[in-house]
Amino acid sequence: YFNGKFQARMYGKKVLTLINTGHQIENEIYWRGFENCHEGLSTRIWAEIVRQTKPRCIWDIGASSGTYGVLAKAISPSSEVTFFEPIPKAVKMIEENLRLNKLNGIIYEAALGDFTGDGEIFFVEGTDFATSVTVNKNTTPTGSRSTKMGIKVLRADSIIEQREALVPDLVKLDVETFEPEVLRGFGQRFPEKAIFLIEILNESNAVQLKLFFPEISYNFYNID
């Protein structure tokens, strides 16, 4: 683990410069490359989808430090990439990653959900960054002391109504079981022609998500 910027590789070739603040995701990308990090298979599929489809608009929801969205922008510079991330420290990392690579992106320092208003997230006491937080739910390890941070929550349909160009063609959704609420927030603006890459952590979540993706309209792939 280390702090500082580094050359991030994919298949042995430099694709980005990333900032590392001593956390797992960047550390694994440094040592193993994008294709072999802890979400290596998902990352390889994501990169290939971006390369082949050149999406007009990409949403990285639950962006953390923005590795999925920044990688997509590097592969397809003409794509508009929007990041949604409520943790201020992670937002600063997204900004720095874009700056280091001379890329542009739209950043919302907010979580997406099924309401517009105030919410909260929880950290282990003494920390201000985590890769597994969710809205209005304490997911810190059992037995640990926690602190909460107030955040902004937005509905996706309100954002789309403000800027029609932001309707996504490709979505990465990773919000630690809050995915159904995010999808409900699209309302009548649900992007039915978009490709979704979604982390599903349990059976209950899977059952809820099926309601948004009728089998007659979608192909499903289990990335294990």
Coordinates of N, CA and C in Angstrom, one line a residue:
Y1 N 0.8 -1.2 0.0 CA 0.0 0.0 0.0 C 0.9 1.3 0.0
F2 N 0.4 2.3 -0.7 CA 1.2 3.5 -0.8 C 0.3 4.7 -1.2
N3 N 0.9 5.9 -1.1 CA 0.2 7.1 -1.5 C 0.9 7.7 -2.7
G4 N 0.2 8.2 -3.6 CA 0.8 8.9 -4.8 C 0.2 8.4 -6.1
K5 N 0.6 9.1 -7.2 CA 0.1 8.7 -8.5 C 0.9 7.6 -9.1
F6 N 0.3 6.8 -10.0 CA 0.9 5.7 -10.6 C 0.4 5.4 -12.0
Q7 N 1.1 4.6 -12.8 CA 0.6 4.3 -14.1 C -0.2 3.0 -14.0
A8 N -1.5 3.1 -14.3 CA -2.4 2.0 -14.3 C -2.4 1.3 -15.6
R9 N -2.2 0.0 -15.6 CA -2.1 -0.8 -16.8 C -3.3 -1.7 -17.0
M10 N -3.5 -2.1 -18.3 CA -4.4 -3.1 -18.7 C -3.8 -3.9 -19.7
Y11 N -3.7 -5.2 -19.5 CA -3.0 -6.2 -20.4 C -1.5 -5.7 -20.6
G12 N -0.9 -5.1 -19.6 CA 0.5 -4.7 -19.6 C 0.7 -3.4 -20.3
K13 N -0.3 -2.7 -20.7 CA -0.2 -1.4 -21.4 C -0.8 -0.3 -20.5
K14 N 0.0 0.8 -20.4 CA -0.6 1.9 -19.6 C -1.8 2.5 -20.2
V15 N -2.9 2.6 -19.4 CA -4.1 3.2 -20.0 C -4.5 4.5 -19.2
L16 N -4.0 4.6 -18.0 CA -4.3 5.8 -17.2 C -3.2 6.1 -16.2
T17 N -3.3 7.3 -15.7 CA -2.6 7.6 -14.4 C -3.6 7.8 -13.3
L18 N -3.4 7.1 -12.2 CA -4.4 7.2 -11.1 C -3.7 7.6 -9.9
I19 N -4.5 8.2 -9.0 CA -4.0 8.6 -7.7 C -4.4 7.5 -6.7
N20 N -3.4 7.2 -5.8 CA -3.6 6.2 -4.8 C -3.5 6.9 -3.4
T21 N -4.5 6.6 -2.5 CA -4.4 7.2 -1.2 C -4.4 6.0 -0.2
G22 N -3.8 4.9 -0.6 CA -3.6 3.8 0.3 C -4.8 2.8 0.5
H23 N -5.7 2.7 -0.5 CA -6.8 1.9 -0.4 C -6.7 0.7 -1.4
Q24 N -7.6 -0.3 -1.2 CA -7.5 -1.6 -1.8 C -7.6 -1.5 -3.3
I25 N -8.6 -0.8 -3.9 CA -8.9 -0.8 -5.3 C -7.6 -0.4 -6.1
E26 N -7.1 0.8 -5.8 CA -6.0 1.3 -6.5 C -4.7 0.4 -6.3
N27 N -4.6 -0.1 -5.1 CA -3.4 -0.9 -4.8 C -3.4 -2.2 -5.7
E28 N -4.6 -2.8 -5.8 CA -4.7 -4.0 -6.6 C -4.5 -3.7 -8.1
I29 N -5.0 -2.5 -8.6 CA -4.7 -2.1 -10.0 C -3.2 -1.9 -10.2
Y30 N -2.5 -1.3 -9.2 CA -1.1 -1.1 -9.4 C -0.3 -2.4 -9.5
W31 N -0.6 -3.3 -8.7 CA 0.1 -4.6 -8.6 C -0.3 -5.6 -9.7
R32 N -1.6 -5.6 -10.1 CA -2.1 -6.7 -10.9 C -2.6 -6.2 -12.3
G33 N -2.8 -4.9 -12.4 CA -3.5 -4.4 -13.6 C -5.0 -4.4 -13.5
F34 N -5.7 -3.6 -14.3 CA -7.1 -3.6 -14.3 C -7.7 -4.9 -14.4
E35 N -7.1 -5.7 -15.3 CA -7.7 -7.0 -15.7 C -7.7 -8.1 -14.6
N36 N -6.8 -7.9 -13.6 CA -6.6 -8.9 -12.6 C -6.9 -8.3 -11.2
C37 N -7.5 -7.1 -11.1 CA -7.8 -6.6 -9.7 C -9.0 -7.4 -9.2
H38 N -9.5 -7.0 -8.0 CA -10.6 -7.8 -7.3 C -11.9 -7.9 -8.1
E39 N -12.1 -6.9 -9.0 CA -13.3 -7.0 -9.9 C -12.8 -7.1 -11.4
G40 N -11.7 -7.9 -11.6 CA -11.1 -8.0 -12.9 C -11.9 -8.4 -14.0
L41 N -12.8 -9.5 -13.8 CA -13.6 -9.9 -14.9 C -14.7 -8.9 -15.2
S42 N -15.3 -8.3 -14.2 CA -16.2 -7.2 -14.5 C -15.6 -6.0 -15.2
T43 N -14.3 -5.7 -14.8 CA -13.6 -4.6 -15.5 C -13.3 -4.9 -16.9
R44 N -12.9 -6.2 -17.2 CA -12.6 -6.5 -18.6 C -13.8 -6.5 -19.5
I45 N -15.0 -6.9 -18.9 CA -16.2 -6.9 -19.7 C -16.7 -5.4 -19.9
W46 N -16.6 -4.6 -18.9 CA -16.9 -3.2 -18.9 C -16.1 -2.5 -20.0
A47 N -14.8 -2.7 -20.0 CA -13.9 -2.1 -21.0 C -14.2 -2.5 -22.4
E48 N -14.6 -3.8 -22.6 CA -14.9 -4.3 -23.9 C -16.2 -3.7 -24.4
I49 N -17.2 -3.6 -23.5 CA -18.5 -3.0 -23.9 C -18.3 -1.5 -24.3
V50 N -17.5 -0.8 -23.6 CA -17.2 0.6 -23.9 C -16.5 0.7 -25.3
R51 N -15.5 -0.2 -25.5 CA -14.7 -0.2 -26.7 C -15.6 -0.5 -27.9
Q52 N -16.5 -1.5 -27.8 CA -17.3 -1.9 -28.9 C -18.5 -1.0 -29.2
T53 N -19.1 -0.4 -28.1 CA -20.4 0.3 -28.3 C -20.2 1.8 -28.3
K54 N -19.1 2.3 -27.8 CA -18.8 3.8 -27.8 C -20.1 4.5 -27.3
P55 N -20.5 4.3 -26.1 CA -21.8 4.9 -25.6 C -21.8 6.4 -25.6
R56 N -22.9 7.0 -25.9 CA -23.0 8.4 -25.9 C -22.9 9.0 -24.5
C57 N -23.5 8.2 -23.6 CA -23.5 8.7 -22.2 C -23.4 7.5 -21.2
I58 N -22.5 7.7 -20.3 CA -22.2 6.6 -19.3 C -22.4 7.2 -17.9
W59 N -23.1 6.4 -17.0 CA -23.2 6.8 -15.6 C -22.5 5.8 -14.8
D60 N -21.6 6.3 -13.9 CA -20.9 5.5 -12.9 C -21.6 5.8 -11.5
I61 N -22.5 5.0 -11.1 CA -23.3 5.2 -9.9 C -22.7 4.4 -8.7
G62 N -22.3 5.2 -7.7 CA -21.5 4.6 -6.6 C -20.1 4.5 -7.1
A63 N -19.6 5.7 -7.5 CA -18.3 5.7 -8.3 C -17.1 5.4 -7.4
S64 N -17.2 5.6 -6.1 CA -16.0 5.6 -5.3 C -14.9 6.5 -5.9
S65 N -13.7 6.0 -6.2 CA -12.7 6.9 -6.7 C -12.8 7.0 -8.2
G66 N -13.8 6.4 -8.8 CA -14.1 6.7 -10.2 C -13.4 5.8 -11.2
T67 N -12.8 4.6 -10.8 CA -12.0 3.9 -11.7 C -12.8 3.4 -12.9
Y68 N -14.0 2.9 -12.7 CA -14.8 2.5 -13.9 C -15.1 3.6 -14.9
G69 N -15.5 4.7 -14.3 CA -15.9 5.8 -15.2 C -14.7 6.5 -15.9
V70 N -13.6 6.6 -15.2 CA -12.4 7.2 -15.8 C -11.8 6.2 -16.8
L71 N -11.8 4.9 -16.6 CA -11.4 4.0 -17.6 C -12.2 4.1 -18.8
A72 N -13.5 4.2 -18.6 CA -14.4 4.3 -19.8 C -14.1 5.5 -20.6
K73 N -13.9 6.6 -19.9 CA -13.6 7.9 -20.6 C -12.3 7.8 -21.4
A74 N -11.3 7.1 -20.8 CA -10.0 6.9 -21.5 C -10.2 6.1 -22.8
I75 N -11.0 5.0 -22.7 CA -11.3 4.2 -23.9 C -12.1 4.9 -24.9
S76 N -13.1 5.7 -24.5 CA -14.0 6.3 -25.4 C -14.1 7.8 -25.1
P77 N -13.1 8.6 -25.5 CA -13.1 10.0 -25.1 C -14.3 10.8 -25.6
S78 N -15.0 10.4 -26.6 CA -16.2 11.1 -27.1 C -17.5 10.8 -26.2
S79 N -17.4 9.8 -25.3 CA -18.5 9.5 -24.4 C -18.6 10.5 -23.3
E80 N -19.8 10.9 -22.9 CA -20.0 11.8 -21.8 C -20.1 10.9 -20.5
V81 N -19.3 11.1 -19.6 CA -19.3 10.2 -18.4 C -19.7 11.1 -17.1
T82 N -20.7 10.5 -16.4 CA -21.2 11.2 -15.2 C -21.0 10.3 -14.0
F83 N -20.4 10.9 -12.9 CA -20.1 10.2 -11.7 C -21.1 10.6 -10.6
F84 N -21.5 9.6 -9.8 CA -22.4 9.9 -8.7 C -21.7 9.3 -7.5
E85 N -21.3 10.1 -6.5 CA -20.5 9.6 -5.3 C -20.7 10.6 -4.2
P86 N -21.2 10.1 -3.0 CA -21.5 11.1 -1.9 C -20.3 11.3 -1.0
I87 N -19.3 10.6 -1.0 CA -18.2 10.7 -0.1 C -17.2 11.8 -0.6
P88 N -17.0 12.9 0.1 CA -16.2 14.0 -0.4 C -14.8 13.6 -0.7
K89 N -14.1 12.7 0.1 CA -12.8 12.3 -0.2 C -12.7 11.5 -1.5
A90 N -13.7 10.7 -1.8 CA -13.7 10.0 -3.1 C -14.0 10.9 -4.2
V91 N -14.8 11.9 -4.0 CA -15.0 12.9 -5.1 C -13.7 13.6 -5.5
K92 N -12.9 14.0 -4.5 CA -11.6 14.6 -4.7 C -10.7 13.7 -5.6
M93 N -10.8 12.4 -5.3 CA -10.0 11.4 -6.1 C -10.5 11.4 -7.5
I94 N -11.8 11.4 -7.7 CA -12.3 11.4 -9.1 C -11.8 12.7 -9.8
E95 N -11.9 13.8 -9.2 CA -11.4 15.1 -9.8 C -10.0 15.0 -10.1
E96 N -9.2 14.4 -9.2 CA -7.7 14.3 -9.5 C -7.4 13.3 -10.6
N97 N -8.1 12.2 -10.6 CA -7.9 11.2 -11.7 C -8.3 11.8 -13.1
L98 N -9.3 12.6 -13.1 CA -9.7 13.2 -14.4 C -8.6 14.3 -14.8
R99 N -8.1 15.0 -13.8 CA -7.1 16.1 -14.1 C -5.8 15.4 -14.6
L100 N -5.4 14.4 -13.9 CA -4.1 13.7 -14.3 C -4.1 13.2 -15.7
N101 N -5.3 12.8 -16.2 CA -5.4 12.3 -17.5 C -6.0 13.2 -18.6
K102 N -6.1 14.5 -18.1 CA -6.7 15.6 -19.0 C -8.0 15.1 -19.6
L103 N -8.9 14.6 -18.8 CA -10.2 14.1 -19.2 C -11.2 15.0 -18.5
N104 N -12.4 15.1 -19.1 CA -13.5 15.8 -18.5 C -14.6 14.8 -18.1
G105 N -15.4 15.2 -17.1 CA -16.5 14.4 -16.6 C -17.4 15.3 -15.8
I106 N -18.6 14.8 -15.6 CA -19.6 15.5 -14.8 C -19.7 14.7 -13.4
I107 N -19.5 15.5 -12.3 CA -19.5 14.8 -11.0 C -20.6 15.4 -10.2
Y108 N -21.4 14.5 -9.6 CA -22.4 14.9 -8.6 C -21.9 14.3 -7.2
E109 N -21.7 15.2 -6.3 CA -21.3 14.8 -5.0 C -22.6 14.5 -4.2
A110 N -23.2 13.3 -4.6 CA -24.5 12.9 -4.1 C -24.7 11.4 -4.4
A111 N -25.6 10.8 -3.6 CA -26.1 9.5 -3.9 C -27.3 9.6 -4.7
L112 N -27.6 8.5 -5.5 CA -28.9 8.4 -6.2 C -29.8 7.6 -5.4
G113 N -31.1 7.9 -5.4 CA -32.1 7.1 -4.7 C -33.5 7.3 -5.2
D114 N -34.5 6.9 -4.4 CA -35.9 7.1 -4.8 C -36.5 8.3 -4.2
F115 N -35.7 9.3 -3.7 CA -36.2 10.5 -3.2 C -35.1 11.6 -3.4
T116 N -35.5 12.8 -3.3 CA -34.6 14.0 -3.4 C -34.6 14.6 -2.0
G117 N -33.4 14.7 -1.4 CA -33.4 15.3 0.0 C -32.1 14.9 0.7
D118 N -32.2 14.8 2.0 CA -31.0 14.5 2.8 C -31.0 13.1 3.2
G119 N -29.8 12.5 3.3 CA -29.6 11.2 3.8 C -28.3 11.1 4.6
E120 N -27.9 9.9 5.0 CA -26.7 9.7 5.8 C -26.0 8.4 5.4
I121 N -24.7 8.4 5.6 CA -23.9 7.2 5.4 C -23.1 7.1 6.7
F122 N -22.5 5.8 6.9 CA -21.8 5.5 8.1 C -20.4 5.1 7.8
F123 N -19.5 5.5 8.7 CA -18.1 5.1 8.6 C -17.6 4.5 9.9
V124 N -16.6 3.6 9.9 CA -16.0 3.2 11.1 C -15.4 4.4 11.8
E125 N -15.6 4.6 13.1 CA -15.2 5.8 13.8 C -13.7 6.1 13.5
G126 N -13.4 7.3 13.2 CA -12.0 7.8 12.9 C -11.7 7.7 11.5
T127 N -12.6 7.3 10.6 CA -12.3 7.3 9.1 C -13.3 8.2 8.4
D128 N -12.9 8.5 7.2 CA -13.8 9.3 6.4 C -13.9 8.8 4.9
F129 N -13.6 7.5 4.8 CA -13.6 6.9 3.4 C -13.9 5.4 3.6
A130 N -14.7 4.9 2.7 CA -15.0 3.5 2.6 C -15.5 3.1 1.3
T131 N -15.3 1.9 0.8 CA -15.8 1.4 -0.5 C -17.1 0.7 -0.4
S132 N -17.7 0.6 0.8 CA -18.9 -0.2 1.0 C -19.8 0.5 1.9
V133 N -20.3 1.7 1.5 CA -21.4 2.4 2.3 C -22.7 2.4 1.5
T134 N -23.8 2.5 2.2 CA -25.1 2.7 1.6 C -25.9 3.7 2.3
V135 N -26.9 4.2 1.6 CA -27.7 5.3 2.1 C -28.6 4.9 3.3
N136 N -28.5 5.6 4.4 CA -29.4 5.5 5.5 C -29.4 4.0 6.1
K137 N -28.2 3.4 6.1 CA -28.0 2.1 6.6 C -26.6 1.9 7.1
N138 N -26.4 1.5 8.3 CA -25.1 1.3 8.9 C -24.6 0.0 8.5
T139 N -23.6 -0.1 7.6 CA -23.0 -1.3 7.2 C -21.6 -1.5 7.8
T140 N -21.2 -0.8 8.8 CA -19.9 -1.0 9.4 C -19.9 -2.3 10.1
P141 N -18.7 -2.9 10.3 CA -18.6 -4.2 10.9 C -19.2 -4.3 12.3
T142 N -19.9 -5.4 12.6 CA -20.5 -5.6 13.9 C -19.5 -5.4 15.0
G143 N -19.9 -4.7 16.0 CA -19.0 -4.5 17.2 C -18.1 -3.3 17.1
S144 N -18.0 -2.6 15.9 CA -17.2 -1.4 15.7 C -18.0 -0.2 16.0
R145 N -17.4 0.8 16.5 CA -18.0 2.1 16.7 C -18.1 2.9 15.4
S146 N -19.2 3.6 15.1 CA -19.3 4.2 13.8 C -19.7 5.7 14.0
T147 N -19.5 6.5 13.0 CA -19.9 7.9 12.9 C -20.7 8.0 11.6
K148 N -21.6 9.0 11.6 CA -22.4 9.2 10.4 C -22.1 10.5 9.7
M149 N -22.3 10.6 8.4 CA -22.1 11.8 7.6 C -23.4 12.1 6.9
G150 N -23.8 13.3 6.9 CA -24.9 13.8 6.1 C -24.6 13.9 4.7
I151 N -25.4 13.4 3.8 CA -25.2 13.5 2.3 C -26.4 14.0 1.6
K152 N -26.2 14.3 0.3 CA -27.3 14.7 -0.5 C -27.8 13.5 -1.3
V153 N -29.1 13.3 -1.5 CA -29.7 12.2 -2.3 C -30.5 12.8 -3.4
L154 N -30.3 12.3 -4.6 CA -31.1 12.8 -5.8 C -31.8 11.7 -6.5
R155 N -32.9 12.0 -7.1 CA -33.6 11.0 -8.0 C -33.0 11.2 -9.4
A156 N -32.8 10.1 -10.1 CA -32.2 10.1 -11.5 C -33.2 10.8 -12.4
D157 N -34.5 10.7 -12.3 CA -35.4 11.3 -13.2 C -35.3 12.8 -13.1
S158 N -35.1 13.4 -11.9 CA -35.0 14.8 -11.8 C -33.7 15.3 -12.5
I159 N -32.6 14.6 -12.5 CA -31.4 15.0 -13.2 C -31.6 14.9 -14.7
I160 N -32.3 13.8 -15.2 CA -32.6 13.7 -16.6 C -33.5 14.8 -17.1
E161 N -34.5 15.1 -16.3 CA -35.4 16.2 -16.8 C -34.7 17.5 -16.9
Q162 N -33.7 17.8 -16.0 CA -32.9 19.0 -16.1 C -32.0 19.0 -17.3
R163 N -31.5 17.9 -17.7 CA -30.5 17.8 -18.8 C -30.8 16.5 -19.6
E164 N -31.6 16.7 -20.7 CA -32.0 15.5 -21.5 C -30.9 14.7 -22.0
A165 N -29.7 15.3 -22.3 CA -28.6 14.6 -22.8 C -28.0 13.6 -21.9
L166 N -28.4 13.7 -20.6 CA -27.8 12.8 -19.6 C -28.4 11.4 -19.6
V167 N -29.4 11.1 -20.4 CA -30.0 9.7 -20.4 C -28.9 8.8 -20.7
P168 N -28.6 7.8 -19.8 CA -27.5 6.9 -20.0 C -27.7 5.8 -21.0
D169 N -26.6 5.4 -21.7 CA -26.6 4.2 -22.6 C -25.9 3.1 -21.9
L170 N -25.1 3.4 -20.9 CA -24.3 2.4 -20.2 C -24.3 2.8 -18.7
V171 N -24.6 1.9 -17.8 CA -24.7 2.2 -16.4 C -23.9 1.2 -15.6
K172 N -23.0 1.7 -14.7 CA -22.4 0.8 -13.6 C -23.1 1.2 -12.3
L173 N -23.7 0.2 -11.7 CA -24.4 0.5 -10.5 C -23.9 -0.4 -9.3
D174 N -23.3 0.2 -8.3 CA -22.7 -0.5 -7.2 C -22.9 0.3 -6.0
V175 N -24.0 0.1 -5.3 CA -24.3 0.9 -4.1 C -24.7 0.1 -2.9
E176 N -24.2 -1.1 -2.8 CA -24.3 -1.9 -1.6 C -25.7 -2.1 -1.1
T177 N -26.5 -2.7 -1.9 CA -27.9 -3.1 -1.7 C -28.9 -2.0 -1.8
F178 N -28.5 -0.8 -2.2 CA -29.4 0.3 -2.4 C -29.8 0.4 -3.9
E179 N -29.5 -0.6 -4.7 CA -29.7 -0.6 -6.1 C -31.2 -0.5 -6.5
P180 N -32.2 -1.2 -5.8 CA -33.6 -1.0 -6.2 C -34.1 0.4 -6.0
E181 N -33.6 1.1 -4.9 CA -34.0 2.5 -4.7 C -33.5 3.4 -5.8
V182 N -32.3 3.2 -6.2 CA -31.7 3.9 -7.3 C -32.5 3.8 -8.6
L183 N -32.9 2.5 -8.9 CA -33.6 2.3 -10.1 C -35.1 2.8 -10.1
R184 N -35.7 2.8 -8.9 CA -37.0 3.4 -8.7 C -36.9 4.9 -9.0
G185 N -35.8 5.5 -8.7 CA -35.6 6.9 -8.9 C -35.6 7.4 -10.3
F186 N -35.4 6.4 -11.2 CA -35.5 6.8 -12.7 C -37.0 7.1 -13.1
G187 N -37.9 6.5 -12.3 CA -39.4 6.7 -12.6 C -39.7 6.4 -14.1
Q188 N -40.4 7.4 -14.7 CA -40.8 7.2 -16.1 C -39.6 7.4 -17.1
R189 N -38.4 7.8 -16.6 CA -37.3 8.1 -17.4 C -36.3 6.9 -17.4
F190 N -36.8 5.7 -17.0 CA -35.9 4.5 -17.0 C -35.3 4.3 -18.3
P191 N -33.9 4.2 -18.4 CA -33.2 4.0 -19.7 C -33.3 2.5 -20.2
E192 N -34.4 2.2 -20.8 CA -34.7 0.8 -21.2 C -33.8 0.2 -22.2
K193 N -33.1 1.1 -22.9 CA -32.1 0.6 -23.9 C -30.7 0.5 -23.4
A194 N -30.5 0.8 -22.2 CA -29.1 0.9 -21.6 C -28.7 -0.5 -21.3
I195 N -27.3 -0.6 -21.3 CA -26.7 -1.8 -20.7 C -26.3 -1.5 -19.2
F196 N -26.6 -2.4 -18.3 CA -26.4 -2.2 -16.9 C -25.4 -3.3 -16.4
L197 N -24.4 -2.8 -15.7 CA -23.5 -3.7 -14.9 C -23.8 -3.4 -13.4
I198 N -24.4 -4.4 -12.7 CA -24.9 -4.2 -11.4 C -24.3 -5.2 -10.4
E199 N -23.8 -4.7 -9.3 CA -23.4 -5.7 -8.2 C -24.6 -6.1 -7.4
I200 N -24.8 -7.4 -7.3 CA -25.9 -8.0 -6.6 C -25.4 -8.8 -5.4
L201 N -25.6 -8.4 -4.2 CA -25.0 -8.9 -3.0 C -25.8 -10.1 -2.4
N202 N -27.1 -10.1 -2.6 CA -27.9 -11.2 -2.0 C -29.2 -11.5 -2.8
E203 N -29.8 -12.6 -2.4 CA -31.0 -13.0 -3.1 C -32.2 -12.0 -3.1
S204 N -32.4 -11.4 -1.9 CA -33.4 -10.4 -1.8 C -33.3 -9.3 -2.8
N205 N -32.0 -8.8 -2.9 CA -31.7 -7.8 -3.9 C -32.0 -8.2 -5.3
A206 N -31.6 -9.5 -5.6 CA -31.9 -10.0 -7.0 C -33.3 -10.0 -7.3
V207 N -34.2 -10.5 -6.4 CA -35.6 -10.5 -6.6 C -36.2 -9.2 -6.9
Q208 N -35.7 -8.2 -6.1 CA -36.2 -6.8 -6.4 C -35.8 -6.3 -7.7
L209 N -34.6 -6.6 -8.1 CA -34.0 -6.0 -9.3 C -34.7 -6.6 -10.6
K210 N -35.2 -7.9 -10.4 CA -35.8 -8.5 -11.6 C -37.1 -7.7 -12.0
L211 N -37.7 -7.0 -11.1 CA -38.9 -6.2 -11.5 C -38.6 -5.2 -12.5
F212 N -37.3 -4.7 -12.6 CA -37.0 -3.6 -13.5 C -36.5 -4.1 -14.8
F213 N -36.2 -5.4 -14.9 CA -35.6 -6.0 -16.1 C -36.4 -7.2 -16.6
P214 N -37.5 -7.0 -17.3 CA -38.3 -8.1 -17.8 C -37.5 -9.0 -18.7
E215 N -37.6 -10.3 -18.6 CA -36.8 -11.2 -19.3 C -37.0 -11.2 -20.8
I216 N -38.2 -10.7 -21.2 CA -38.5 -10.6 -22.6 C -37.7 -9.5 -23.3
S217 N -37.2 -8.5 -22.5 CA -36.5 -7.4 -23.0 C -35.0 -7.4 -22.8
Y218 N -34.5 -8.3 -21.9 CA -33.1 -8.2 -21.6 C -32.4 -9.6 -21.7
N219 N -31.1 -9.5 -22.0 CA -30.3 -10.7 -21.8 C -29.5 -10.5 -20.5
F220 N -29.4 -11.6 -19.7 CA -28.7 -11.6 -18.4 C -27.4 -12.4 -18.4
Y221 N -26.4 -11.8 -17.8 CA -25.1 -12.5 -17.7 C -24.7 -12.5 -16.2
N222 N -24.4 -13.6 -15.6 CA -23.9 -13.7 -14.3 C -22.4 -13.7 -14.2
I223 N -21.8 -12.5 -13.8 CA -20.4 -12.4 -13.7 C -20.0 -12.8 -12.3
D224 N -19.4 -13.9 -12.1 CA -19.1 -14.4 -10.8 C -17.6 -14.3 -10.6

